[in-house]
Coordinates of C-alpha atoms in Angstrom, one line a residue:
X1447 CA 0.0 0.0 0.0
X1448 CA 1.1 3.5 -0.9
X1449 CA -1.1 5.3 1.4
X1450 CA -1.5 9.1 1.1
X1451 CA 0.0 8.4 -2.5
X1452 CA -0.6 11.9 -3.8
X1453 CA 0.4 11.6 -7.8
X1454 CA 1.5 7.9 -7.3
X1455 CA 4.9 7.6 -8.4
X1456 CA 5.7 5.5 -5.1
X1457 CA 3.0 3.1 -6.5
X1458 CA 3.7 3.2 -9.7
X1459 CA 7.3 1.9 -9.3
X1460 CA 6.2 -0.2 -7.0
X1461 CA 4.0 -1.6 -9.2
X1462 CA 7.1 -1.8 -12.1
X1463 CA 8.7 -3.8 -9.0
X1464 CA 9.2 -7.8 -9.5
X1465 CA 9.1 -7.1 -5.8
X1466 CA 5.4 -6.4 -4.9
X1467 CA 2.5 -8.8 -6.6
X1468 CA 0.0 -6.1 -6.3
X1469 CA -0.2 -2.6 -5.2
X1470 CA -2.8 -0.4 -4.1
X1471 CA -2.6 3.8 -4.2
X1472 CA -5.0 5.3 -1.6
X1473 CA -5.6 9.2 -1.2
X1474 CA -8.2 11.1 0.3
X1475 CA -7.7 13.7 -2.2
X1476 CA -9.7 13.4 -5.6
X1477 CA -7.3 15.6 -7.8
X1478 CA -3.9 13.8 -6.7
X1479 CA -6.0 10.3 -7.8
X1480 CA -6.4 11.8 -10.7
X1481 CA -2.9 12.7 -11.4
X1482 CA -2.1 9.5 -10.5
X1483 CA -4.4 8.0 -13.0
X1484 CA -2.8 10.2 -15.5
X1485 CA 0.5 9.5 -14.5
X1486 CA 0.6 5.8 -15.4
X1487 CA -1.6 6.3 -18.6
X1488 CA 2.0 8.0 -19.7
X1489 CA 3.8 5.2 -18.6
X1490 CA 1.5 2.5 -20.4
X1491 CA 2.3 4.6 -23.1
X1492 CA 6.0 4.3 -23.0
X1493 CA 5.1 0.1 -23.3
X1494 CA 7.6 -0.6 -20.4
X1495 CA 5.9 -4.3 -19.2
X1496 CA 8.5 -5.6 -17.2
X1497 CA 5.8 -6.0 -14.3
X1498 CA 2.8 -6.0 -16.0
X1499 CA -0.3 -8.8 -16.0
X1500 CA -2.6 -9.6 -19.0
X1501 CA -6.1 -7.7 -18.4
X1502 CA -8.0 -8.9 -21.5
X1503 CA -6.2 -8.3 -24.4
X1504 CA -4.1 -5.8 -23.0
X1505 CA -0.8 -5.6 -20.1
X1506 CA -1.4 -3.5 -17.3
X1507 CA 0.4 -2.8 -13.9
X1508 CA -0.5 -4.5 -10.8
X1509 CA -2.0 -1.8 -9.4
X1510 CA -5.2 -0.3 -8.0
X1511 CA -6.1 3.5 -7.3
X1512 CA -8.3 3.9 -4.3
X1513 CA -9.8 7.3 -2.7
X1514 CA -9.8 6.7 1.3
X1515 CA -9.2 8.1 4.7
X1516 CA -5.7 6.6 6.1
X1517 CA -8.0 6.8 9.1
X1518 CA -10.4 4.3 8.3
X1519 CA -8.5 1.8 5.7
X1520 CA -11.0 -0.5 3.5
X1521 CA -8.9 -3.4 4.3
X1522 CA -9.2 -6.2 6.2
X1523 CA -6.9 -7.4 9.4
X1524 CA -3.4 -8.5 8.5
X1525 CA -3.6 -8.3 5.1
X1526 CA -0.6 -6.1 3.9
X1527 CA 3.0 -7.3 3.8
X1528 CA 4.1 -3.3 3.6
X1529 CA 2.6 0.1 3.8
X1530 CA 4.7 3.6 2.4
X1531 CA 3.5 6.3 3.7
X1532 CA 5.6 9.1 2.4
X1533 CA 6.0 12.6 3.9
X1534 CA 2.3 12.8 4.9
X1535 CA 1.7 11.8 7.7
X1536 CA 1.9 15.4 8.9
X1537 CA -1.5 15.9 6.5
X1538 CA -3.7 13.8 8.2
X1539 CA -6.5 14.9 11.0
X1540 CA -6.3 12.1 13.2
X1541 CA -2.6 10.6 13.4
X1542 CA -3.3 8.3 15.6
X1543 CA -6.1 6.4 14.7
X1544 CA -3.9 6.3 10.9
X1545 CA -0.9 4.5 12.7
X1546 CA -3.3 2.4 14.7
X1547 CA -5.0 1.3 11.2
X1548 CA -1.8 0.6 9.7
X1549 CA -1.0 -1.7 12.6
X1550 CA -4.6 -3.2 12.0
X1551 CA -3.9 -3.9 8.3
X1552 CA -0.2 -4.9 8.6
X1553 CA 0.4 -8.9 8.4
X1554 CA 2.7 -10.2 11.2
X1555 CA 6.2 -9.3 9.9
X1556 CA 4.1 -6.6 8.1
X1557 CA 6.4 -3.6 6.9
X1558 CA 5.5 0.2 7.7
X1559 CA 7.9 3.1 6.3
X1560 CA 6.9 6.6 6.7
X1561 CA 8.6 10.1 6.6
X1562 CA 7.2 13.4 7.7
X1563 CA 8.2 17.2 8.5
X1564 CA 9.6 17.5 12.1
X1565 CA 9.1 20.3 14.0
X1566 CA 10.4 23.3 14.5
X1567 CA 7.4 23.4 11.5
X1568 CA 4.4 25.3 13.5
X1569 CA 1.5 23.8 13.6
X1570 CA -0.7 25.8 11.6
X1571 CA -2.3 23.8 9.1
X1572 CA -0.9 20.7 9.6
X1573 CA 0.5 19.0 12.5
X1574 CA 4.5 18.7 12.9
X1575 CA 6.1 16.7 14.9
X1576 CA 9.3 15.9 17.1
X1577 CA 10.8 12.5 16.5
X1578 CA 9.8 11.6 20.3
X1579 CA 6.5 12.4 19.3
X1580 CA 6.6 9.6 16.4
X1581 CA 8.0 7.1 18.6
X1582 CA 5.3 7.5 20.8
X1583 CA 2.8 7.3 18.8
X1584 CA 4.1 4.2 16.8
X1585 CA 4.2 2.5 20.4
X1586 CA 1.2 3.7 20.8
X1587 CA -0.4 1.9 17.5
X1588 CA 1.3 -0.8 18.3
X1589 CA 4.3 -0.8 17.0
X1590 CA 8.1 -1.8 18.5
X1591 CA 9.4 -4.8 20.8
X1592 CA 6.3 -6.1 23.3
X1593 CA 8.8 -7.2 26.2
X1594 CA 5.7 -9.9 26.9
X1595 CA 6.0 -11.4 23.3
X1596 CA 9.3 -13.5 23.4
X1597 CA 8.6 -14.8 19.7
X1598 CA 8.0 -11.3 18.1
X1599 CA 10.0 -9.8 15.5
X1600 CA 8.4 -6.6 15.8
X1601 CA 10.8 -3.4 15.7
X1602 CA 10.6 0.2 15.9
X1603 CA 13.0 2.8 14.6
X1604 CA 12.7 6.7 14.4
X1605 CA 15.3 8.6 13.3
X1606 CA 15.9 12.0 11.8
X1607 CA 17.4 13.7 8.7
X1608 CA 17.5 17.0 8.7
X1609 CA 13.6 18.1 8.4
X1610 CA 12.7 14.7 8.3
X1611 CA 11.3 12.4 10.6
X1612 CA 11.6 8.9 9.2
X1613 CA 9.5 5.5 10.8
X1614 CA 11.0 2.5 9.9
X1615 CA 8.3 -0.5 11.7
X1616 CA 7.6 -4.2 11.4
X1617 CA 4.6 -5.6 12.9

């Protein structure tokens, strides 16, 4: 999943990928869907099929836009193997219950990277945050080492880079 995908080239060459079997773009916003629509019309255009799948008499990339709230995923339980969630998580309302859904969605041994603007940002349209702040809510999700769970592979890493928050997770 490329969630918040915006004009989908992370899905998009995810999609070229051998690596990923299917991807799905998800945006809550109706105009960067449809750049992201637009956006691999050009590439079908360029006839590159090195990941592509027969769809009738026609190849086309693994690869599904959806519109949808990262707060409120249309998937079910541990479903995913990885999620991207590139410098946006700053853009959604309700960060919390988007980590939390991410967790939800996430197979065991599930994959989450994310990046965002760290503060000293001010909060004025969007929320910013410090890289304490991320950790905390990963944990919060669900995310990083249970010290109850002896068999879990889970991990949690937040680091930063320059303006950059990054959140590197497995479920």
């Amino acid at each position: 999943l490329d969630l918040s995908c915006g004009t989908g080239f992370v899905a998009t060459r995810m999609a070229k990928s051998p690596l990923f079997q299917y991807v799905f773009g998800l945006d809550y916003s109706f105009q960067m869907l449809n750049e992201a629509v637009n956006s691999v019309a050009n590439f079908e255009r360029e006839r590159d099929t090195s990941n592509t799948q027969p769809v009738g008499n026609k190849e086309q990339l693994p690869l599904c836009w959806i519109r949808g709230d990262a707060g409120s995923l249309p998937f079910r339980d541990n479903v995913l193997d990885a999620i991207h969630w590139g410098a946006a998580m700053h853009c959604v309302p309700d960060v919390e219950k988007a980590l939390a859904e991410t967790y939800r969605v996430l197979k065991p041994g599930g994959k989450l990277y994310a990046t965002t603007f760290l503060r000293p940002f001010p909060d004025i349209v969007f929320r910013f945050f410090t890289l304490e702040e991320m950790e905390d809510l990963a944990n919060e999700a669900g995310f990083g080492a249970n010290p109850n769970d002896k068999k879990s592979s889970s991990f949690l890493q937040v680091e930063g880079r320059g303006v950059y928050g990054i959140l590197r997770a497995m479920k």
